[in-house]
PDB file of C-alpha atoms and ligand atoms in Angstrom:
ATOM      1  CA  MET A 267      -9.463  -7.211 -23.073  1.00 44.00           C
ATOM      2  CA  VAL A 268      -8.035  -7.293 -20.333  1.00 44.00           C
ATOM      3  CA  ALA A 269      -8.951 -10.678 -18.903  1.00 46.00           C
ATOM      4  CA  GLU A 270      -8.081 -12.464 -15.083  1.00 48.00           C
ATOM      5  CA  HIS A 271      -4.887 -13.817 -13.851  1.00 49.00           C
ATOM      6  CA  GLY A 272      -4.917 -15.261 -10.313  1.00 45.00           C
ATOM      7  CA  GLY A 273      -7.549 -12.208  -9.957  1.00 47.00           C
ATOM      8  CA  LEU A 274      -4.665 -10.264 -11.059  1.00 58.00           C
ATOM      9  CA  PRO A 275      -4.803  -8.431 -14.887  1.00 63.00           C
ATOM     10  CA  ARG A 276      -3.674 -11.128 -17.459  1.00 73.00           C
ATOM     11  CA  PRO A 277      -0.265  -9.555 -18.660  1.00 84.00           C
ATOM     12  CA  VAL A 278      -1.412  -8.463 -23.050  1.00 85.00           C
ATOM     13  CA  ARG A 279       1.254  -9.144 -26.406  1.00 90.00           C
ATOM     14  CA  LEU A 280       2.409  -5.170 -26.451  1.00 92.00           C
ATOM     15  CA  ASP A 281       1.351  -6.109 -30.722  1.00 90.00           C
ATOM     16  CA  ARG A 282      -2.328  -7.158 -29.363  1.00 85.00           C
ATOM     17  CA  VAL A 283      -2.425  -3.898 -26.909  1.00 85.00           C
ATOM     18  CA  LEU A 284      -1.914  -1.388 -29.458  1.00 85.00           C
ATOM     19  CA  ALA A 285      -4.555  -3.430 -32.347  1.00 78.00           C
ATOM     20  CA  GLU A 286      -6.802  -3.926 -29.306  1.00 73.00           C
ATOM     21  CA  ALA A 287      -7.219  -0.232 -28.635  1.00 72.00           C
ATOM     22  CA  GLY A 288      -8.040   1.188 -32.989  1.00 65.00           C
ATOM     23  CA  LEU A 289      -4.336   1.901 -33.668  1.00 72.00           C
ATOM     24  CA  GLY A 290      -4.954  -0.294 -37.032  1.00 69.00           C
ATOM     25  CA  THR A 291      -4.039  -4.695 -37.926  1.00 77.00           C
ATOM     26  CA  ARG A 292      -1.453  -6.354 -35.100  1.00 83.00           C
ATOM     27  CA  ARG A 293       0.295  -6.043 -38.125  1.00 88.00           C
ATOM     28  CA  ASP A 294       0.524  -2.616 -38.294  1.00 85.00           C
ATOM     29  CA  ALA A 295       1.451  -3.029 -34.631  1.00 89.00           C
ATOM     30  CA  ARG A 296       4.232  -4.106 -35.222  1.00 93.00           C
ATOM     31  CA  THR A 297       5.567  -1.960 -37.307  1.00 93.00           C
ATOM     32  CA  LEU A 298       4.910   1.027 -34.989  1.00 93.00           C
ATOM     33  CA  ILE A 299       6.523  -0.237 -32.621  1.00 95.00           C
ATOM     34  CA  LYS A 300       9.794  -1.561 -34.842  1.00 95.00           C
ATOM     35  CA  ARG A 301       9.950   1.156 -35.764  1.00 94.00           C
ATOM     36  CA  GLY A 302      10.203   2.817 -32.719  1.00 95.00           C
ATOM     37  CA  ARG A 303       7.711   5.226 -31.993  1.00 94.00           C
ATOM     38  CA  VAL A 304       5.563   3.028 -28.599  1.00 95.00           C
ATOM     39  CA  SER A 305       7.046   3.546 -24.884  1.00 95.00           C
ATOM     40  CA  VAL A 306       6.255   1.403 -21.838  1.00 94.00           C
ATOM     41  CA  ASN A 307       6.795   3.554 -18.750  1.00 92.00           C
ATOM     42  CA  GLY A 308       8.820   6.600 -20.420  1.00 92.00           C
ATOM     43  CA  VAL A 309      11.170   3.197 -23.002  1.00 94.00           C
ATOM     44  CA  THR A 310      10.780   2.877 -26.080  1.00 96.00           C
ATOM     45  CA  VAL A 311      10.391  -1.099 -26.591  1.00 96.00           C
ATOM     46  CA  ARG A 312      11.222  -2.194 -29.804  1.00 96.00           C
ATOM     47  CA  ASP A 313       9.691  -6.427 -29.272  1.00 95.00           C
ATOM     48  CA  PRO A 314       6.150  -6.425 -30.588  1.00 93.00           C
ATOM     49  CA  GLY A 315       5.541  -9.749 -28.199  1.00 93.00           C
ATOM     50  CA  ARG A 316       7.068  -7.633 -25.190  1.00 94.00           C
ATOM     51  CA  HIS A 317       3.793  -8.350 -22.703  1.00 92.00           C
ATOM     52  CA  ILE A 318       2.535  -5.859 -20.300  1.00 91.00           C
ATOM     53  CA  ARG A 319       0.421  -5.348 -17.765  1.00 87.00           C
ATOM     54  CA  PRO A 320      -3.090  -3.086 -18.495  1.00 82.00           C
ATOM     55  CA  ASN A 321      -3.989  -0.658 -16.741  1.00 79.00           C
ATOM     56  CA  ILE A 322      -0.762  -1.013 -14.687  1.00 84.00           C
ATOM     57  CA  ASP A 323       2.077   0.617 -17.747  1.00 88.00           C
ATOM     58  CA  GLN A 324       1.785   3.103 -19.299  1.00 90.00           C
ATOM     59  CA  VAL A 325       2.173   2.683 -22.813  1.00 92.00           C
ATOM     60  CA  ALA A 326       2.396   5.455 -25.136  1.00 91.00           C
ATOM     61  CA  VAL A 327       2.369   6.012 -28.521  1.00 90.00           C
ATOM     62  CA  ASP A 328       4.724   8.998 -30.565  1.00 90.00           C
ATOM     63  CA  GLY A 329       4.635  10.238 -27.240  1.00 90.00           C
ATOM     64  CA  ARG A 330       0.588   9.998 -26.332  1.00 86.00           C
ATOM     65  CA  ALA A 331      -0.920   8.334 -23.357  1.00 87.00           C
ATOM     66  CA  LEU A 332      -3.100   5.580 -24.360  1.00 84.00           C
ATOM     67  CA  GLU A 333      -5.837   2.965 -21.970  1.00 77.00           C
ATOM     68  CA  THR A 334      -4.998  -0.032 -21.597  1.00 74.00           C
ATOM     69  CA  GLY A 335      -6.961  -1.033 -19.518  1.00 62.00           C
ATOM     70  CA  ALA A 336      -9.417  -3.209 -17.693  1.00 52.00           C
ATOM     71  CA  GLU A 337     -12.708  -0.954 -16.921  1.00 57.00           C
ATOM     72  CA  ASP A 338     -12.528  -2.315 -12.931  1.00 67.00           C
ATOM     73  CA  PRO A 339     -11.305   0.613 -10.593  1.00 78.00           C
ATOM     74  CA  VAL A 340      -7.681   0.204  -9.355  1.00 87.00           C
ATOM     75  CA  THR A 341      -6.842  -0.811  -6.380  1.00 92.00           C
ATOM     76  CA  LEU A 342      -2.807  -0.876  -5.099  1.00 94.00           C
ATOM     77  CA  MET A 343      -0.578  -2.418  -2.393  1.00 96.00           C
ATOM     78  CA  LEU A 344       1.742  -0.144  -2.026  1.00 97.00           C
ATOM     79  CA  ASN A 345       4.862  -1.200   0.495  1.00 98.00           C
ATOM     80  CA  LYS A 346       5.152   2.604   0.748  1.00 98.00           C
ATOM     81  CA  PRO A 347       9.464   3.627   2.068  1.00 98.00           C
ATOM     82  CA  ARG A 348      10.367   6.028   3.906  1.00 97.00           C
ATOM     83  CA  GLY A 349      11.069   9.258   2.618  1.00 97.00           C
ATOM     84  CA  VAL A 350       7.914   9.695   0.549  1.00 97.00           C
ATOM     85  CA  ILE A 351       4.769  11.418   2.601  1.00 97.00           C
ATOM     86  CA  THR A 352       1.468  10.187   1.427  1.00 97.00           C
ATOM     87  CA  ALA A 353       0.320  13.308  -0.248  1.00 93.00           C
ATOM     88  CA  THR A 354      -0.861  13.955  -4.266  1.00 91.00           C
ATOM     89  CA  ARG A 355       1.047  16.424  -4.781  1.00 88.00           C
ATOM     90  CA  ASP A 356       4.060  18.918  -2.848  1.00 89.00           C
ATOM     91  CA  ALA A 357       6.094  21.451  -3.924  1.00 88.00           C
ATOM     92  CA  ALA A 358       9.473  20.412  -2.583  1.00 90.00           C
ATOM     93  CA  ALA A 359       8.554  16.330  -0.763  1.00 93.00           C
ATOM     94  CA  ARG A 360       8.295  13.038  -2.738  1.00 95.00           C
ATOM     95  CA  THR A 361       5.814  11.906  -2.855  1.00 97.00           C
ATOM     96  CA  VAL A 362       3.462   8.180  -2.391  1.00 97.00           C
ATOM     97  CA  LEU A 363       2.492   8.299  -6.107  1.00 96.00           C
ATOM     98  CA  ASP A 364       6.217   9.749  -7.420  1.00 95.00           C
ATOM     99  CA  LEU A 365       6.149   5.841  -7.008  1.00 95.00           C
ATOM    100  CA  LEU A 366       3.564   4.925  -9.675  1.00 92.00           C
ATOM    101  CA  PRO A 367       3.785   4.963 -13.430  1.00 87.00           C
ATOM    102  CA  ALA A 368       1.917   8.562 -14.237  1.00 86.00           C
ATOM    103  CA  ALA A 369      -0.786   6.727 -15.616  1.00 80.00           C
ATOM    104  CA  VAL A 370      -2.120   5.194 -12.593  1.00 86.00           C
ATOM    105  CA  ALA A 371      -1.263   7.779  -9.973  1.00 90.00           C
ATOM    106  CA  ARG A 372      -3.448  10.561 -12.644  1.00 88.00           C
ATOM    107  CA  LYS A 373      -6.142   7.757 -11.066  1.00 87.00           C
ATOM    108  CA  VAL A 374      -5.217   6.614  -7.166  1.00 93.00           C
ATOM    109  CA  VAL A 375      -5.686   8.615  -3.892  1.00 95.00           C
ATOM    110  CA  PRO A 376      -3.883   7.475  -1.110  1.00 97.00           C
ATOM    111  CA  ALA A 377      -6.641   5.615   0.801  1.00 96.00           C
ATOM    112  CA  GLY A 378      -6.008   6.859   4.583  1.00 95.00           C
ATOM    113  CA  ARG A 379      -2.305   8.476   5.595  1.00 96.00           C
ATOM    114  CA  LEU A 380       0.754   6.764   6.923  1.00 98.00           C
ATOM    115  CA  ASP A 381       3.434   9.600   8.458  1.00 98.00           C
ATOM    116  CA  LYS A 382       6.776  10.794   6.294  1.00 97.00           C
ATOM    117  CA  ASP A 383       8.718   8.452   8.451  1.00 97.00           C
ATOM    118  CA  THR A 384       6.711   5.053   9.101  1.00 98.00           C
ATOM    119  CA  GLU A 385       6.724   2.365   5.969  1.00 98.00           C
ATOM    120  CA  GLY A 386       4.225  -0.062   5.817  1.00 98.00           C
ATOM    121  CA  LEU A 387       1.349  -1.401   4.085  1.00 98.00           C
ATOM    122  CA  LEU A 388      -0.445   1.779   2.091  1.00 98.00           C
ATOM    123  CA  ILE A 389      -2.462   0.720   0.033  1.00 98.00           C
ATOM    124  CA  LEU A 390      -3.318   3.285  -2.579  1.00 97.00           C
ATOM    125  CA  THR A 391      -7.315   3.389  -5.656  1.00 95.00           C
ATOM    126  CA  GLU A 392     -10.199   4.603  -7.209  1.00 91.00           C
ATOM    127  CA  ASP A 393     -13.030   3.303  -5.791  1.00 90.00           C
ATOM    128  CA  GLY A 394     -14.372   6.946  -3.468  1.00 90.00           C
ATOM    129  CA  GLN A 395     -16.515   4.298  -2.066  1.00 89.00           C
ATOM    130  CA  LEU A 396     -13.604   1.301  -0.598  1.00 93.00           C
ATOM    131  CA  CYS A 397     -11.463   4.380   0.281  1.00 94.00           C
ATOM    132  CA  HIS A 398     -14.135   5.744   1.994  1.00 92.00           C
ATOM    133  CA  ARG A 399     -14.990   2.741   4.152  1.00 92.00           C
ATOM    134  CA  LEU A 400     -11.498   2.046   4.446  1.00 94.00           C
ATOM    135  CA  ILE A 401     -11.129   5.066   6.660  1.00 91.00           C
ATOM    136  CA  SER A 402     -14.371   5.438   8.618  1.00 88.00           C
ATOM    137  CA  PRO A 403     -14.226   4.952  11.955  1.00 84.00           C
ATOM    138  CA  ARG A 404     -17.808   4.143  11.714  1.00 88.00           C
ATOM    139  CA  HIS A 405     -16.772   0.429   9.655  1.00 90.00           C
ATOM    140  CA  ALA A 406     -13.326   0.458  12.254  1.00 90.00           C
ATOM    141  CA  VAL A 407     -11.161  -1.704   9.816  1.00 94.00           C
ATOM    142  CA  GLU A 408      -8.150  -3.131  12.234  1.00 95.00           C
ATOM    143  CA  LYS A 409      -4.937  -1.290  10.770  1.00 96.00           C
ATOM    144  CA  GLU A 410      -1.824  -3.862  12.350  1.00 96.00           C
ATOM    145  CA  TYR A 411       1.646  -1.820  13.055  1.00 98.00           C
ATOM    146  CA  TRP A 412       4.405  -3.132  14.362  1.00 97.00           C
ATOM    147  CA  ALA A 413       6.647  -0.217  16.289  1.00 97.00           C
ATOM    148  CA  ARG A 414      10.267   0.257  18.317  1.00 96.00           C
ATOM    149  CA  LEU A 415      10.271   1.296  21.008  1.00 96.00           C
ATOM    150  CA  ASP A 416      13.032   2.994  22.732  1.00 95.00           C
ATOM    151  CA  GLY A 417      12.287   1.805  26.082  1.00 94.00           C
ATOM    152  CA  SER A 418      10.699  -1.229  27.796  1.00 93.00           C
ATOM    153  CA  VAL A 419       6.996  -2.589  27.055  1.00 93.00           C
ATOM    154  CA  SER A 420       5.584  -2.861  29.686  1.00 91.00           C
ATOM    155  CA  PRO A 421       2.687  -6.027  31.007  1.00 90.00           C
ATOM    156  CA  SER A 422       0.568  -3.253  32.220  1.00 93.00           C
ATOM    157  CA  LEU A 423       0.570  -0.941  28.788  1.00 95.00           C
ATOM    158  CA  VAL A 424      -1.389  -4.042  27.420  1.00 95.00           C
ATOM    159  CA  GLU A 425      -4.895  -3.766  29.479  1.00 95.00           C
ATOM    160  CA  ALA A 426      -4.179   0.613  28.979  1.00 97.00           C
ATOM    161  CA  PHE A 427      -4.331   0.343  25.955  1.00 97.00           C
ATOM    162  CA  ALA A 428      -6.919  -1.916  26.051  1.00 97.00           C
ATOM    163  CA  ALA A 429      -8.998   0.380  28.348  1.00 97.00           C
ATOM    164  CA  GLY A 430      -7.823   3.066  25.071  1.00 97.00           C
ATOM    165  CA  VAL A 431      -5.315   6.119  25.743  1.00 98.00           C
ATOM    166  CA  ARG A 432      -5.792   9.855  26.525  1.00 98.00           C
ATOM    167  CA  LEU A 433      -3.740  11.899  24.243  1.00 98.00           C
ATOM    168  CA  ASP A 434      -1.988  15.040  24.477  1.00 97.00           C
ATOM    169  CA  ASP A 435      -4.933  17.120  23.671  1.00 97.00           C
ATOM    170  CA  GLY A 436      -7.251  14.659  25.767  1.00 97.00           C
ATOM    171  CA  TYR A 437      -9.033  12.646  22.914  1.00 97.00           C
ATOM    172  CA  VAL A 438      -9.702   9.661  24.085  1.00 97.00           C
ATOM    173  CA  THR A 439      -8.590   5.900  21.791  1.00 97.00           C
ATOM    174  CA  LEU A 440     -11.420   3.617  21.334  1.00 95.00           C
ATOM    175  CA  PRO A 441     -10.528   0.237  22.503  1.00 95.00           C
ATOM    176  CA  ALA A 442      -6.684  -0.690  21.044  1.00 96.00           C
ATOM    177  CA  ARG A 443      -4.605  -4.440  20.992  1.00 96.00           C
ATOM    178  CA  LEU A 444      -1.429  -4.111  22.164  1.00 96.00           C
ATOM    179  CA  VAL A 445       0.700  -7.254  22.099  1.00 94.00           C
ATOM    180  CA  ILE A 446       4.235  -7.341  23.188  1.00 90.00           C
ATOM    181  CA  GLU A 447       5.688  -9.372  20.413  1.00 79.00           C
ATOM    182  CA  ARG A 448       8.691 -11.185  22.375  1.00 79.00           C
ATOM    183  CA  VAL A 449       9.665 -11.244  26.226  1.00 74.00           C
ATOM    184  CA  GLU A 450      13.630 -10.720  24.588  1.00 76.00           C
ATOM    185  CA  GLN A 451      13.025  -8.058  22.499  1.00 78.00           C
ATOM    186  CA  PRO A 452       9.824  -6.064  25.029  1.00 80.00           C
ATOM    187  CA  GLY A 453      10.789  -2.392  23.125  1.00 93.00           C
ATOM    188  CA  GLU A 454       9.152  -4.398  19.916  1.00 95.00           C
ATOM    189  CA  ALA A 455       4.980  -4.510  19.783  1.00 96.00           C
ATOM    190  CA  ARG A 456       2.235  -4.155  17.561  1.00 96.00           C
ATOM    191  CA  VAL A 457      -0.892  -2.467  17.635  1.00 97.00           C
ATOM    192  CA  VAL A 458      -4.074  -3.252  16.495  1.00 96.00           C
ATOM    193  CA  VAL A 459      -5.410  -0.011  16.254  1.00 96.00           C
ATOM    194  CA  THR A 460      -9.277   0.953  14.252  1.00 93.00           C
ATOM    195  CA  GLU A 461      -9.245   4.569  13.306  1.00 93.00           C
ATOM    196  CA  GLY A 462      -6.286   7.431  12.465  1.00 92.00           C
ATOM    197  CA  LYS A 463      -5.922  10.422  14.268  1.00 94.00           C
ATOM    198  CA  TYR A 464      -3.264  11.988  13.514  1.00 95.00           C
ATOM    199  CA  HIS A 465       0.820  11.003  14.621  1.00 97.00           C
ATOM    200  CA  GLN A 466      -1.798   8.176  17.047  1.00 98.00           C
ATOM    201  CA  ILE A 467       0.637   5.347  16.846  1.00 98.00           C
ATOM    202  CA  LYS A 468       3.420   7.760  17.912  1.00 98.00           C
ATOM    203  CA  ARG A 469       0.978   8.726  21.053  1.00 98.00           C
ATOM    204  CA  MET A 470       0.061   6.878  22.137  1.00 98.00           C
ATOM    205  CA  PHE A 471       2.941   5.310  22.952  1.00 98.00           C
ATOM    206  CA  ALA A 472       4.117   8.712  24.306  1.00 98.00           C
ATOM    207  CA  ALA A 473       1.331   9.136  26.472  1.00 98.00           C
ATOM    208  CA  PHE A 474       3.267   5.891  28.603  1.00 97.00           C
ATOM    209  CA  GLY A 475       6.608   8.965  28.261  1.00 97.00           C
ATOM    210  CA  LEU A 476       8.037   4.970  25.308  1.00 97.00           C
ATOM    211  CA  ARG A 477       9.924   7.461  21.908  1.00 98.00           C
ATOM    212  CA  VAL A 478       8.875   4.890  18.440  1.00 98.00           C
ATOM    213  CA  THR A 479      11.215   5.064  16.858  1.00 97.00           C
ATOM    214  CA  ALA A 480      10.375   2.756  13.749  1.00 97.00           C
ATOM    215  CA  LEU A 481       7.046   2.098  12.467  1.00 98.00           C
ATOM    216  CA  ARG A 482       5.513  -0.212   9.736  1.00 98.00           C
ATOM    217  CA  ARG A 483       1.643  -1.430   8.990  1.00 98.00           C
ATOM    218  CA  LEU A 484       1.444  -5.052   8.018  1.00 97.00           C
ATOM    219  CA  ARG A 485      -2.046  -5.500   8.305  1.00 96.00           C
ATOM    220  CA  ILE A 486      -5.309  -3.410   7.094  1.00 96.00           C
ATOM    221  CA  GLY A 487      -8.682  -5.679   7.826  1.00 95.00           C
ATOM    222  CA  SER A 488      -8.057  -9.452   7.033  1.00 93.00           C
ATOM    223  CA  LEU A 489      -5.078  -8.446   4.292  1.00 95.00           C
ATOM    224  CA  TRP A 490      -1.763  -8.075   5.035  1.00 96.00           C
ATOM    225  CA  LEU A 491       1.347  -6.434   3.663  1.00 97.00           C
ATOM    226  CA  ASP A 492       3.027  -8.956   1.115  1.00 96.00           C
ATOM    227  CA  PRO A 493       6.044  -9.818   2.069  1.00 95.00           C
ATOM    228  CA  ALA A 494       7.863  -9.872  -1.343  1.00 95.00           C
ATOM    229  CA  LEU A 495       7.639  -6.209  -1.275  1.00 95.00           C
ATOM    230  CA  ALA A 496       9.712  -4.315  -0.817  1.00 96.00           C
ATOM    231  CA  PRO A 497       9.762  -1.110   0.046  1.00 97.00           C
ATOM    232  CA  GLY A 498       8.535   1.222  -3.180  1.00 96.00           C
ATOM    233  CA  GLU A 499       7.234  -1.494  -4.906  1.00 95.00           C
ATOM    234  CA  TYR A 500       2.900  -2.203  -5.326  1.00 93.00           C
ATOM    235  CA  ARG A 501       0.992  -4.650  -7.896  1.00 92.00           C
ATOM    236  CA  PRO A 502      -3.024  -4.077  -7.894  1.00 90.00           C
ATOM    237  CA  LEU A 503      -4.610  -6.659  -5.124  1.00 91.00           C
ATOM    238  CA  THR A 504      -6.796  -8.908  -6.187  1.00 87.00           C
ATOM    239  CA  GLY A 505     -10.067  -9.050  -5.962  1.00 86.00           C
ATOM    240  CA  ASP A 506     -10.385 -11.464  -3.105  1.00 89.00           C
ATOM    241  CA  GLU A 507      -7.843  -9.167  -1.160  1.00 92.00           C
ATOM    242  CA  ILE A 508     -10.143  -6.093  -1.613  1.00 92.00           C
ATOM    243  CA  GLN A 509     -12.733  -8.392   0.172  1.00 90.00           C
ATOM    244  CA  LEU A 510     -10.338  -9.426   2.874  1.00 93.00           C
ATOM    245  CA  LEU A 511      -9.481  -5.429   3.242  1.00 93.00           C
ATOM    246  CA  LEU A 512     -12.833  -5.149   4.399  1.00 88.00           C
ATOM    247  CA  ARG A 513     -13.619  -8.767   6.289  1.00 89.00           C
ATOM    248  CA  ASN A 514     -12.123  -7.113   9.982  1.00 74.00           C
ATOM    249  CA  PRO A 515     -11.953  -8.183  12.154  1.00 60.00           C
ATOM    250  CA  ALA A 516      -9.569 -10.940  10.392  1.00 48.00           C
ATOM    251  CA  ALA A 517     -10.712 -14.409  10.329  1.00 43.00           C
ATOM    252  CA  PRO A 518      -9.966 -17.409  11.986  1.00 43.00           C
ATOM    253  CA  GLY A 519      -8.173 -19.765   9.570  1.00 43.00           C
ATOM    254  CA  VAL A 520      -6.387 -15.648   8.285  1.00 42.00           C
ATOM    255  CA  SER A 521      -3.394 -15.490   9.463  1.00 47.00           C
ATOM    256  CA  GLY A 522      -0.155 -13.494   8.909  1.00 47.00           C
ATOM    257  CA  PRO A 523       3.038 -13.713   7.875  1.00 44.00           C
ATOM    258  CA  ASP A 524       5.322 -14.466  11.458  1.00 43.00           C
ATOM    259  CA  LEU A 525       7.475 -11.473  12.232  1.00 36.00           C
ATOM    260  CA  GLY A 526      10.702 -13.360  11.158  1.00 35.00           C
ATOM    261  CA  THR A 527       9.577 -12.599   6.726  1.00 36.00           C
ATOM    262  CA  ILE A 528       8.857  -9.631   7.533  1.00 37.00           C
ATOM    263  CA  THR A 529      12.848  -8.260   8.755  1.00 37.00           C
ATOM    264  CA  ALA A 530      13.180  -5.200  11.327  1.00 39.00           C
ATOM    265  CA  PRO A 531      13.915  -2.423   9.794  1.00 38.00           C
ATOM    266  CA  PRO A 532      17.852  -0.893  10.667  1.00 36.00           C
ATOM    267  CA  SER A 533      17.088   1.048  14.884  1.00 35.00           C
ATOM    268  CA  SER A 534      19.743   3.435  13.786  1.00 32.00           C
ATOM    269  CA  GLY A 535      19.531   6.001  11.024  1.00 32.00           C
ATOM    270  CA  THR A 536      15.919   7.178  12.831  1.00 32.00           C
ATOM    271  CA  THR A 537      14.141   9.834  13.889  1.00 30.00           C
ATOM    272  CA  PHE A 538      10.454  10.972  14.633  1.00 28.00           C
TER     273      PHE A 538
HETATM  274  N1  LIG B 845       0.197   6.469  14.031  1.00 56.66           N
HETATM  275  C1  LIG B 845       1.158   6.802  14.122  1.00 56.66           C
HETATM  276  O1  LIG B 845       2.001   7.296  14.722  1.00 56.66           O
HETATM  277  N2  LIG B 845       1.484   7.385  12.403  1.00 56.66           N
HETATM  278  C2  LIG B 845       1.887   6.544  11.348  1.00 56.66           C
HETATM  279  O2  LIG B 845       1.696   6.464  10.472  1.00 56.66           O
HETATM  280  C3  LIG B 845       0.689   6.746  11.761  1.00 56.66           C
HETATM  281  C4  LIG B 845      -0.167   5.641  12.624  1.00 56.66           C
END
């Protein structure tokens, strides 16, 4: 049932979704909807012409979830907000899965981890192989971060990052690329790493006496965070975008948004 619409699942009329799920004819489906027996994302919908996104919106009839979807594994891009943990469940804290409809959250896992106070690009997928490729150091998929520091990043750090940084536990990181974003903003930098050690970016800067006060992931492979996604918003990836995730390093001609289109988080109120 699911057609591609620029690579995204094409929105489909609700009455058609019900009919194709075996709940009777389109007329039967319209009756069910008008009687208030159908909900979309937990809210009763009485308009049979309402369009839903297969595999994304959660449709239920009399409270029972309906399979709306395609066979392709679901892969989402989330703009992770600060204050949410990257875990599948937690007794106390809000997790990234809590930002998704339950039917989607049941299927996907985060491909990698961002700290509670880090925001930005997080991939969630039910494709185990893709997940493995994105996080395995063997595949060396680049991850690019924007960081704000509590001091100035000296140009000498560029070479130090390129050589690999010895962390507090003695581990020496793989070579990383450090770019001082703007000379007039020496407290901001971009960092590209190909591995994901615990608190890696914070610990790399800490090795030089700098504290990260804000951190955002901008890119994985050649795929940039969609600047149209506000923190907490997500969308499915197209097939082409999944390919970009695995294309590494960023190929010539693949460029990201300039910093002006990705607004920096406020400097206050963020502590690590
Ligand atoms: N490095 C960090 O220190 N934190 C993150 O969330 C990601 C990379």
